[in-house]
mmCIF file of C-alpha atoms and ligand atoms in Angstrom:
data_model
loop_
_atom_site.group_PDB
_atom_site.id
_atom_site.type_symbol
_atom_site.label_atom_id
_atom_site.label_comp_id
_atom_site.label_asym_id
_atom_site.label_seq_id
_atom_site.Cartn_x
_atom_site.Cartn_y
_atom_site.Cartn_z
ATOM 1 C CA UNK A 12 168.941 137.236 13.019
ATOM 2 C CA UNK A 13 166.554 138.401 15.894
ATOM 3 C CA UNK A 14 166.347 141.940 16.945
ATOM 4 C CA UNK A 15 169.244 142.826 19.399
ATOM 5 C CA UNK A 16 167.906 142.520 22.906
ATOM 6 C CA UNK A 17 169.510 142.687 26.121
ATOM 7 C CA UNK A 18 170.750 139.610 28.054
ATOM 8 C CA UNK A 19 171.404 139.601 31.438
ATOM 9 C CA UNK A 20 173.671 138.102 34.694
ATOM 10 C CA UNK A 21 171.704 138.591 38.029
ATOM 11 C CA UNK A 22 174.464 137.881 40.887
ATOM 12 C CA UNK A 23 172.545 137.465 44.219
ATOM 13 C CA UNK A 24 175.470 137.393 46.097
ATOM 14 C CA UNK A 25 175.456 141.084 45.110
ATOM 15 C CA UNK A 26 172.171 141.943 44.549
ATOM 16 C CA UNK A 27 173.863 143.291 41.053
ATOM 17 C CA UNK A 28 173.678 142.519 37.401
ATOM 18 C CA UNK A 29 175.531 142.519 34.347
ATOM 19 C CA UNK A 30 173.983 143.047 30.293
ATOM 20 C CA UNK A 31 174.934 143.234 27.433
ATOM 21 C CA UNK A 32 173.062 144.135 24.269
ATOM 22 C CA UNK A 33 172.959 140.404 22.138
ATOM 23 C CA UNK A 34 171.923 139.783 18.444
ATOM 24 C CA UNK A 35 171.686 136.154 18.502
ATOM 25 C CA UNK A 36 172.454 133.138 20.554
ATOM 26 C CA UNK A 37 174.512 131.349 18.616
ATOM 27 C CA UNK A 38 174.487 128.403 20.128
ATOM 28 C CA UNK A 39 174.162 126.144 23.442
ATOM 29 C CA UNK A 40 174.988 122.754 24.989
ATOM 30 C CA UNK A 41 174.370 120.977 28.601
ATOM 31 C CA UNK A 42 177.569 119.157 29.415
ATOM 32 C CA UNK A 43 177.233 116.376 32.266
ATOM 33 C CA UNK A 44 178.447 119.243 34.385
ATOM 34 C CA UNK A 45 177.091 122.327 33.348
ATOM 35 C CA UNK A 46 175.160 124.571 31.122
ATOM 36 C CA UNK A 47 177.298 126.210 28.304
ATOM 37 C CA UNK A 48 175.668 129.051 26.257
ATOM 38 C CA UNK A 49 177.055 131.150 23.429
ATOM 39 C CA UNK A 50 175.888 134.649 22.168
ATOM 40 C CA UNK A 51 176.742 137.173 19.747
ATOM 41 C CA UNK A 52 176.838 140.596 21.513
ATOM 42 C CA UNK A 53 176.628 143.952 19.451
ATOM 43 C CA UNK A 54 179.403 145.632 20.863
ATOM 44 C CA UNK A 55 181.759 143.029 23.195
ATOM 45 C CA UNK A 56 182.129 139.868 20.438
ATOM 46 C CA UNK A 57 180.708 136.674 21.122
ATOM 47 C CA UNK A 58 180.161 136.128 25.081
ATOM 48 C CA UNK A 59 180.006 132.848 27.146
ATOM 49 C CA UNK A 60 177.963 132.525 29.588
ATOM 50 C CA UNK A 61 178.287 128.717 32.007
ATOM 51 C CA UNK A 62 175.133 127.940 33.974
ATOM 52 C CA UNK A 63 174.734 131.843 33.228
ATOM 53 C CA UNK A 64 176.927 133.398 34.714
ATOM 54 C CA UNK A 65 178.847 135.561 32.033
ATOM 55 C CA UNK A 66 182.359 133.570 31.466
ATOM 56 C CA UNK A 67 183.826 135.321 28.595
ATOM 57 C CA UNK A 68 183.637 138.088 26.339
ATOM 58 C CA UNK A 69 185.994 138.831 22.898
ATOM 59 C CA UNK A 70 186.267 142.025 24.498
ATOM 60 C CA UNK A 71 187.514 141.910 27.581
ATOM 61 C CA UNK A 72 189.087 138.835 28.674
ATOM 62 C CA UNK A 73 192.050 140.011 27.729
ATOM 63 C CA UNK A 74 192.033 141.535 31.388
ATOM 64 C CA UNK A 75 191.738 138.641 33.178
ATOM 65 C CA UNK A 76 193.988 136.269 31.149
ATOM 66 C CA UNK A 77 197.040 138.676 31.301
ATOM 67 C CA UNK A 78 196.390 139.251 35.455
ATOM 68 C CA UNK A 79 195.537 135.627 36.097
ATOM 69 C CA UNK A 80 199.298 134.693 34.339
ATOM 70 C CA UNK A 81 202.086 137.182 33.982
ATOM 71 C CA UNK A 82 202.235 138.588 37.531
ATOM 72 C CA UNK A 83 202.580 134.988 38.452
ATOM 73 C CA UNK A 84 204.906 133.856 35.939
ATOM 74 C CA UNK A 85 206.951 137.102 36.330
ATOM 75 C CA UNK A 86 207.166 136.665 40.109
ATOM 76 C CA UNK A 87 209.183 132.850 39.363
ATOM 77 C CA UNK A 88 212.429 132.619 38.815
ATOM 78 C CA UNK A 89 212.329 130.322 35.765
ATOM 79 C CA UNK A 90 208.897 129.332 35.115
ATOM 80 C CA UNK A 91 209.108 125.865 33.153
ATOM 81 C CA UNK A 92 206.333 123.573 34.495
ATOM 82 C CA UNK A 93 203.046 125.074 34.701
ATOM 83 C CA UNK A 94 199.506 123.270 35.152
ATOM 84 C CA UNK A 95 196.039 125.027 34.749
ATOM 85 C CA UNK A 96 193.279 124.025 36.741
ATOM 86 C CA UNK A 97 189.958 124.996 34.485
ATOM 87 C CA UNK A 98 190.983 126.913 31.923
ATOM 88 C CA UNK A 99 188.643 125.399 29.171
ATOM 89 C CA UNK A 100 188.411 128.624 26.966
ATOM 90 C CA UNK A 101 192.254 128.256 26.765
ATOM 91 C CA UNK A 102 193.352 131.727 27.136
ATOM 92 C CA UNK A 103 195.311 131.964 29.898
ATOM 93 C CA UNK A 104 197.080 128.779 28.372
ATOM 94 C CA UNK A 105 197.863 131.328 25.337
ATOM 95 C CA UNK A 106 199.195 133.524 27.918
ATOM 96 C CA UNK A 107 201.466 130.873 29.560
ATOM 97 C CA UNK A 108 203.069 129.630 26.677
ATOM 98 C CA UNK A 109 204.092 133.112 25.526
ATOM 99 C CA UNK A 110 206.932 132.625 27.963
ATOM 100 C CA UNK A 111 209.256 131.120 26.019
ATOM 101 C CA UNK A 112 210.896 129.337 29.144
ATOM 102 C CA UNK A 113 207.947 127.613 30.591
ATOM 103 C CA UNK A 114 208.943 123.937 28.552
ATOM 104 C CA UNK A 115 205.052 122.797 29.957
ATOM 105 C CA UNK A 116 201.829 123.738 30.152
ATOM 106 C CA UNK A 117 199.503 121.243 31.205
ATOM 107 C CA UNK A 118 195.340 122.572 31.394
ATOM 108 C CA UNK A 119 192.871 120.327 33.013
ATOM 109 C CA UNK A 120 189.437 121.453 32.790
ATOM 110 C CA UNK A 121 186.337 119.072 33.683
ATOM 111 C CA UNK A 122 183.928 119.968 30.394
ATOM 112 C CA UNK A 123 185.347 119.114 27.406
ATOM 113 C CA UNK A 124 182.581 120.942 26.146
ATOM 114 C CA UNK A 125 184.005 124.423 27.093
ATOM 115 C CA UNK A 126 187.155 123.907 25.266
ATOM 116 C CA UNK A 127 184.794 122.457 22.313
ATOM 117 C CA UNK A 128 182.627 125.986 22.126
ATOM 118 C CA UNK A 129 185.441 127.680 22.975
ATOM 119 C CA UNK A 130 187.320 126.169 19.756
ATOM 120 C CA UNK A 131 184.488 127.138 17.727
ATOM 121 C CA UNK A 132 183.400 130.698 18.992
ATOM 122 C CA UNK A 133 186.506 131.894 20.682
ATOM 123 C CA UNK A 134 189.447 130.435 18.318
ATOM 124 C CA UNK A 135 191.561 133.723 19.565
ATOM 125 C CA UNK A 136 191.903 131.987 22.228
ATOM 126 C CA UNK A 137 192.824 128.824 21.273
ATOM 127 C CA UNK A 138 195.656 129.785 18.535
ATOM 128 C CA UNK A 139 198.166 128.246 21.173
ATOM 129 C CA UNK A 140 196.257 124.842 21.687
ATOM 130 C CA UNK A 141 198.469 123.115 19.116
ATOM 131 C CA UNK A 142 202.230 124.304 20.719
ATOM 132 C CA UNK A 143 204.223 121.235 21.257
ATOM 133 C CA UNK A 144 204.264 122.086 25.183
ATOM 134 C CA UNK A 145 200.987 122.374 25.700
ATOM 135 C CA UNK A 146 198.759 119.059 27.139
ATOM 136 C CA UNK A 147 195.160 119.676 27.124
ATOM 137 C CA UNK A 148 193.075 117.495 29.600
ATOM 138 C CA UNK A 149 189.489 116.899 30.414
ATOM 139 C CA UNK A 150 189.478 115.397 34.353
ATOM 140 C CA UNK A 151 188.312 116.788 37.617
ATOM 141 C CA UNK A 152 190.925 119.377 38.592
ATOM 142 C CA UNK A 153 190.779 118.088 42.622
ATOM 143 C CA UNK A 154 191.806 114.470 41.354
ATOM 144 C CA UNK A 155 194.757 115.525 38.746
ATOM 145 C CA UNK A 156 196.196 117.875 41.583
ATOM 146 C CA UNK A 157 195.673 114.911 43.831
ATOM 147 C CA UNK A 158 197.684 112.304 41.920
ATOM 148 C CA UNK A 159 200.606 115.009 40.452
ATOM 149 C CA UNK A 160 204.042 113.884 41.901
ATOM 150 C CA UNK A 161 205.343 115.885 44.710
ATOM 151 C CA UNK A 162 207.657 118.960 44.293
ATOM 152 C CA UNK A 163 207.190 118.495 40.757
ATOM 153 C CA UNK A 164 205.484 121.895 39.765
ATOM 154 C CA UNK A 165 206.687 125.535 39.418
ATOM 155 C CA UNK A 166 203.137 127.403 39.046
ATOM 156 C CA UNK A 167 199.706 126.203 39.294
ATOM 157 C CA UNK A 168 197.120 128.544 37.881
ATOM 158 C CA UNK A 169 193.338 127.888 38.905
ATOM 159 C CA UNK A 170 190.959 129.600 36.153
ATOM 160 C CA UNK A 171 188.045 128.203 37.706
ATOM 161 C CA UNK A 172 184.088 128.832 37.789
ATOM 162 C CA UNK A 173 182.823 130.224 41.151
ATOM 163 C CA UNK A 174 182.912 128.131 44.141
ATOM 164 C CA UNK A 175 179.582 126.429 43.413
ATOM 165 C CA UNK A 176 179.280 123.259 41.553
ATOM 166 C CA UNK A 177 182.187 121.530 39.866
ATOM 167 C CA UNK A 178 184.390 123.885 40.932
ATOM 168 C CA UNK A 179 183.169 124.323 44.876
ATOM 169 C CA UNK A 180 186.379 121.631 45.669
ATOM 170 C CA UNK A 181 188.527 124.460 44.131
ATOM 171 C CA UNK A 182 188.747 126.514 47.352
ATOM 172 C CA UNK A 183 189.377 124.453 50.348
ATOM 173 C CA UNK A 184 192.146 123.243 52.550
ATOM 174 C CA UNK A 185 192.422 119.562 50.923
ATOM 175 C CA UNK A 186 192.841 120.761 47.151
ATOM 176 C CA UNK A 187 195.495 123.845 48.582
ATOM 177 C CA UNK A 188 197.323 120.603 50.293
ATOM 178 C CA UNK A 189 197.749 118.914 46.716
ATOM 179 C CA UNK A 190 198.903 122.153 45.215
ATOM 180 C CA UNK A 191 201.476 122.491 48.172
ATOM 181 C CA UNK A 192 202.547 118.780 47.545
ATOM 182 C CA UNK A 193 202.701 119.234 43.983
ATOM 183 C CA UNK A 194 204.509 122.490 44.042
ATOM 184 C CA UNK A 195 208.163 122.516 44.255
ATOM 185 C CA UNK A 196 209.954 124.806 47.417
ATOM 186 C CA UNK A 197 209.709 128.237 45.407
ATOM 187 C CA UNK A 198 206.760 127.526 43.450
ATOM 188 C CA UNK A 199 203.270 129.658 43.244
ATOM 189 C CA UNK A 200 199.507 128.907 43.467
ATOM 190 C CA UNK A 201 197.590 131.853 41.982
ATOM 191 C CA UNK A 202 193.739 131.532 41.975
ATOM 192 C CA UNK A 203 191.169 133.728 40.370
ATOM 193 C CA UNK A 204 189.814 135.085 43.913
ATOM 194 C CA UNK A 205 186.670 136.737 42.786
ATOM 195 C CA UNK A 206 185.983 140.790 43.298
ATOM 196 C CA UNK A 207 187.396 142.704 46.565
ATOM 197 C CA UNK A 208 184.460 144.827 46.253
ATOM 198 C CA UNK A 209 180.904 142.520 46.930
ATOM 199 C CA UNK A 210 183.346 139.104 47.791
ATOM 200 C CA UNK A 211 186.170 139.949 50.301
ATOM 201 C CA UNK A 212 184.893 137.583 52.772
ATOM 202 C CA UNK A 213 185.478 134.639 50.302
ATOM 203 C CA UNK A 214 189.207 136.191 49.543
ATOM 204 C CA UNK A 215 189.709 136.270 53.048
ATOM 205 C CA UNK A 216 188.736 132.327 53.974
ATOM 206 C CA UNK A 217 190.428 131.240 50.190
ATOM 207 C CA UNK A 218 193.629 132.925 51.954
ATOM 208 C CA UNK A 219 192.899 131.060 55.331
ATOM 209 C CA UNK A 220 192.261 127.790 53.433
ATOM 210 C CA UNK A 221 195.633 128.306 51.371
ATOM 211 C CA UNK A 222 197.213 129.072 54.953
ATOM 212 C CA UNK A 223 195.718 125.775 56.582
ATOM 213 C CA UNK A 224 197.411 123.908 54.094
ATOM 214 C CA UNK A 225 200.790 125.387 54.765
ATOM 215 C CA UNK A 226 201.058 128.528 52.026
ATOM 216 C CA UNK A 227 202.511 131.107 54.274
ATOM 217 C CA UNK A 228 202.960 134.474 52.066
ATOM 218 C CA UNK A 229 199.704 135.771 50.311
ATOM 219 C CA UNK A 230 199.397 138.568 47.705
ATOM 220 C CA UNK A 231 196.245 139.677 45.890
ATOM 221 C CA UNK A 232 196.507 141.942 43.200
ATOM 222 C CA UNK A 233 193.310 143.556 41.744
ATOM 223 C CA UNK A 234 192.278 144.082 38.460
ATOM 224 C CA UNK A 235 189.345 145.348 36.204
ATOM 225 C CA UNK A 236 186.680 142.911 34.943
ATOM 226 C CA UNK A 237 183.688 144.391 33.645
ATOM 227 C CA UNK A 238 181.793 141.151 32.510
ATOM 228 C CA UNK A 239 182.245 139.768 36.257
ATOM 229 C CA UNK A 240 180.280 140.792 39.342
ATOM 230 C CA UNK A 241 180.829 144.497 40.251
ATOM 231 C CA UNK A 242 183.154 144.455 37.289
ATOM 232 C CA UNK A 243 186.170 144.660 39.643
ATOM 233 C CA UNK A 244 188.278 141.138 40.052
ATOM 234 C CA UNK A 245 191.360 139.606 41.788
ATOM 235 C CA UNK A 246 193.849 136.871 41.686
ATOM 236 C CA UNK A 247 194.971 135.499 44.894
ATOM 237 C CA UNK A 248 199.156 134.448 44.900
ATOM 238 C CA UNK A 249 200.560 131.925 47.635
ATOM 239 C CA UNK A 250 203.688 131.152 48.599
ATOM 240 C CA UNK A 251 206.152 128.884 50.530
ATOM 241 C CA UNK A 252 208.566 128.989 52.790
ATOM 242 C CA UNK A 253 207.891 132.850 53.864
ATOM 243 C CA UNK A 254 209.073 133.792 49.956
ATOM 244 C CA UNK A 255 208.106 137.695 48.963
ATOM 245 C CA UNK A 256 206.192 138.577 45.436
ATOM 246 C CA UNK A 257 209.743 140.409 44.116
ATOM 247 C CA UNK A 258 209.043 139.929 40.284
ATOM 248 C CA UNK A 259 211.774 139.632 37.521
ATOM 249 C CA UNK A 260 210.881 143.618 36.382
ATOM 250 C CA UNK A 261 213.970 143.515 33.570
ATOM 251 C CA UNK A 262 212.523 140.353 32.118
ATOM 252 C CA UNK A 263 209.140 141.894 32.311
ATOM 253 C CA UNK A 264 210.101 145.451 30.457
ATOM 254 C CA UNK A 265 211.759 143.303 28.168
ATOM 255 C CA UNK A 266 209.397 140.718 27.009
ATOM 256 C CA UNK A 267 209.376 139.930 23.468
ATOM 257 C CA UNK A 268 205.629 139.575 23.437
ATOM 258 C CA UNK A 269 202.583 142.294 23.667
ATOM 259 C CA UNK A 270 200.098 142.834 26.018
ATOM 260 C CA UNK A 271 197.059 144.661 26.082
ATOM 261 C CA UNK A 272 197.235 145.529 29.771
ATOM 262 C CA UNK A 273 199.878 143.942 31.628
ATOM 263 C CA UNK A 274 202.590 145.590 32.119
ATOM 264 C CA UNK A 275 205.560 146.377 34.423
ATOM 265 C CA UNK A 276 203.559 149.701 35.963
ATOM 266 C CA UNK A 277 200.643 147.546 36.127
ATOM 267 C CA UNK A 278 202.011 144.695 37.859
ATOM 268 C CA UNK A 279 203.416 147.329 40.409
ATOM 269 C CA UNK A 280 200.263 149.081 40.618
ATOM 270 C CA UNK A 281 198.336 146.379 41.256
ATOM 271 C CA UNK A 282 200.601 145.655 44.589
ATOM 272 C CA UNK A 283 198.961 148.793 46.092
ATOM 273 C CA UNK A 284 196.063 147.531 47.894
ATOM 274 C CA UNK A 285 193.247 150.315 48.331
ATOM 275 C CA UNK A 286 193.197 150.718 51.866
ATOM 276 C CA UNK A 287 190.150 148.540 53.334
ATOM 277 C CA UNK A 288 191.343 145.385 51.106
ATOM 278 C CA UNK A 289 194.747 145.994 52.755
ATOM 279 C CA UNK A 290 193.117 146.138 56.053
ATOM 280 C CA UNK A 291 190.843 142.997 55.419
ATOM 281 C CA UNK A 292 193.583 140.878 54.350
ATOM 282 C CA UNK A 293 196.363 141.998 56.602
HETATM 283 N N1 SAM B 329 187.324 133.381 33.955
HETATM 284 C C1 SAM B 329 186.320 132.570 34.594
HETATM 285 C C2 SAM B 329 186.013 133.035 35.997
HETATM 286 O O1 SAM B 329 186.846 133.732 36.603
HETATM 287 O O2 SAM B 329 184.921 132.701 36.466
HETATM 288 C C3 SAM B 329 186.773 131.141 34.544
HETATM 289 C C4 SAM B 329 186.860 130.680 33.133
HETATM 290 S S1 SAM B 329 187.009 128.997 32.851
HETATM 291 C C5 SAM B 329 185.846 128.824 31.585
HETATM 292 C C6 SAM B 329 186.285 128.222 34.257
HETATM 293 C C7 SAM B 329 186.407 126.717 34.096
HETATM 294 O O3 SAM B 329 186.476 126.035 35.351
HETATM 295 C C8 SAM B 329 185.217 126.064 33.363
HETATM 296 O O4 SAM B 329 185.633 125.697 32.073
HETATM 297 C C9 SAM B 329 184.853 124.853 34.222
HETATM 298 O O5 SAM B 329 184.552 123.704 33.457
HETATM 299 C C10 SAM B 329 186.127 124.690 35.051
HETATM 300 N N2 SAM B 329 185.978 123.908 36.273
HETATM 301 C C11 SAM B 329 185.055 124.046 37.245
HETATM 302 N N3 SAM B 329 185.245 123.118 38.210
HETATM 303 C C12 SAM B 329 186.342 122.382 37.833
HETATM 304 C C13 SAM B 329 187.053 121.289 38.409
HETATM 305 N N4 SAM B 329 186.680 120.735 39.575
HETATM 306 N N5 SAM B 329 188.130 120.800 37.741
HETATM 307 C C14 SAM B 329 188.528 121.357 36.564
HETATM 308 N N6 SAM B 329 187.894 122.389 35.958
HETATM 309 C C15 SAM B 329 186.807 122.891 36.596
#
């Protein structure tokens, strides 16, 4: 066991960084599509970082897995078939299936290998892997939405890597078009739409993209993130046919499972934009 030392995330985009104080790596692998590496941190649990930029922590990720699923979820009517694009450390798949109406949850992520280190150094995350509803795939996210029958979806959830790479595909008009086909009238898109602090540019084309492609009612709902850029994240919900973001609050209050941060309150909260990300996005 090596001395702690501090590991670090430089994000030029922001001209920021992120640390945190690590004891050991505890291991890494270089998928055909990217660069998976596993510490143990002294204070935040075991971290991923892919192609280094910090993925996951034991920590906190509890943030972004609750905000990335139960606004969404909460905003359906009857949530039953759900797909994941990404994904591979399968929490927000834990976080879908705790709705005891969705009857399937389908997660595509390209690397296999995520979901293999994530099985290994993150199994919190992966207690759900096993439920009978659950489909776990390893395919290019842009193809599977490609090919998925139309109208046959009620959420899609993108849990995707930045757009660079593998995931770049992730943010433009022609993957939004497959979501629209696959989505049925009243169904939702919601997309991890990076931090309204040092990336409200890329919110603001992701929404244009989504528009383009025939989405027509946006919200973005905020949320804390400390092992992301700026440490302040988002996630992006579209909509068809002019439908609001009215969310099932009874069925909310009373949901028979716990949450660390999501909440009723916080789902509301989060609907207040602070004023210059309201006035960005309109
Ligand atoms: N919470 C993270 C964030 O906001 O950056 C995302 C976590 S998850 C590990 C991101 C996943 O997106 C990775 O497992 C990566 O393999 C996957 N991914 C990237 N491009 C993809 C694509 N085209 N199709 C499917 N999965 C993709």
């Amino acid at each position: 066991m090596s001395a702690p030392h501090w590991l670090y995330e430089n994000f030029d985009p922001s001209g920021s960084a992120i640390g945190y104080r690590v004891s050991a790596k505890l291991d890494e692998v270089q998928s055909p599509f990217q660069k998976i590496e596993i510490y143990e941190s002294t204070d935040w649990g075991n971290v991923m970082l892919i192609d280094g930029a910090m993925m996951v922590t034991a920590r906190d990720n509890f943030l972004y897995h609750e905000m990335m699923t139960h606004p969404a979820l909460f905003t359906h009517a009857d949530p039953k078939q759900v797909v994941i694009i990404g994904g591979g450390d399968c929490g927000t798949l834990r976080e879908v299936l705790r709705h005891p109406g969705v009857a399937k949850a389908v997660q595509c992520d390209i690397d296999e290998q995520v979901t293999r280190m994530a099985e290994k150094y993150f199994p919190e995350l992966c207690e759900s892997n096993g439920d009978p509803r659950a489909e776990i795939l390893f395919d290019d996210g842009i193809a599977y939405m490609a090919n998925c029958a139309p109208g046959s979806l009620d959420v899609v959830i993108v849990d995707s890597t930045d757009p660079i790479g593998p995931a770049e595909g992730l943010f433009n008009k022609s993957f939004f078009e497959s979501c629209f086909r696959a989505l049925k009238d009243d169904g939702i898109l919601v997309q991890q739409s990076e931090s309204p602090l040092v990336l409200l540019e890329l919110i603001q084309a992701m929404r244009a993209e989504m528009g383009k492609a025939g989405f027509d009612s946006f919200q973005t709902l905020p949320f804390p993130q400390p092992c992301y850029p700026s440490g302040w994240w988002s996630c992006t919900l579209a909509r068809k046919g002019g439908r609001g973001f009215g969310f099932r609050e009874d069925d909310a209050r009373a949901k028979a499972f716990a949450t660390k941060y999501y909440s009723v309150d916080i789902h509301k909260a989060a609907q207040v934009l602070p004023p210059f990300v309201a006035e960005a996005l309109g």
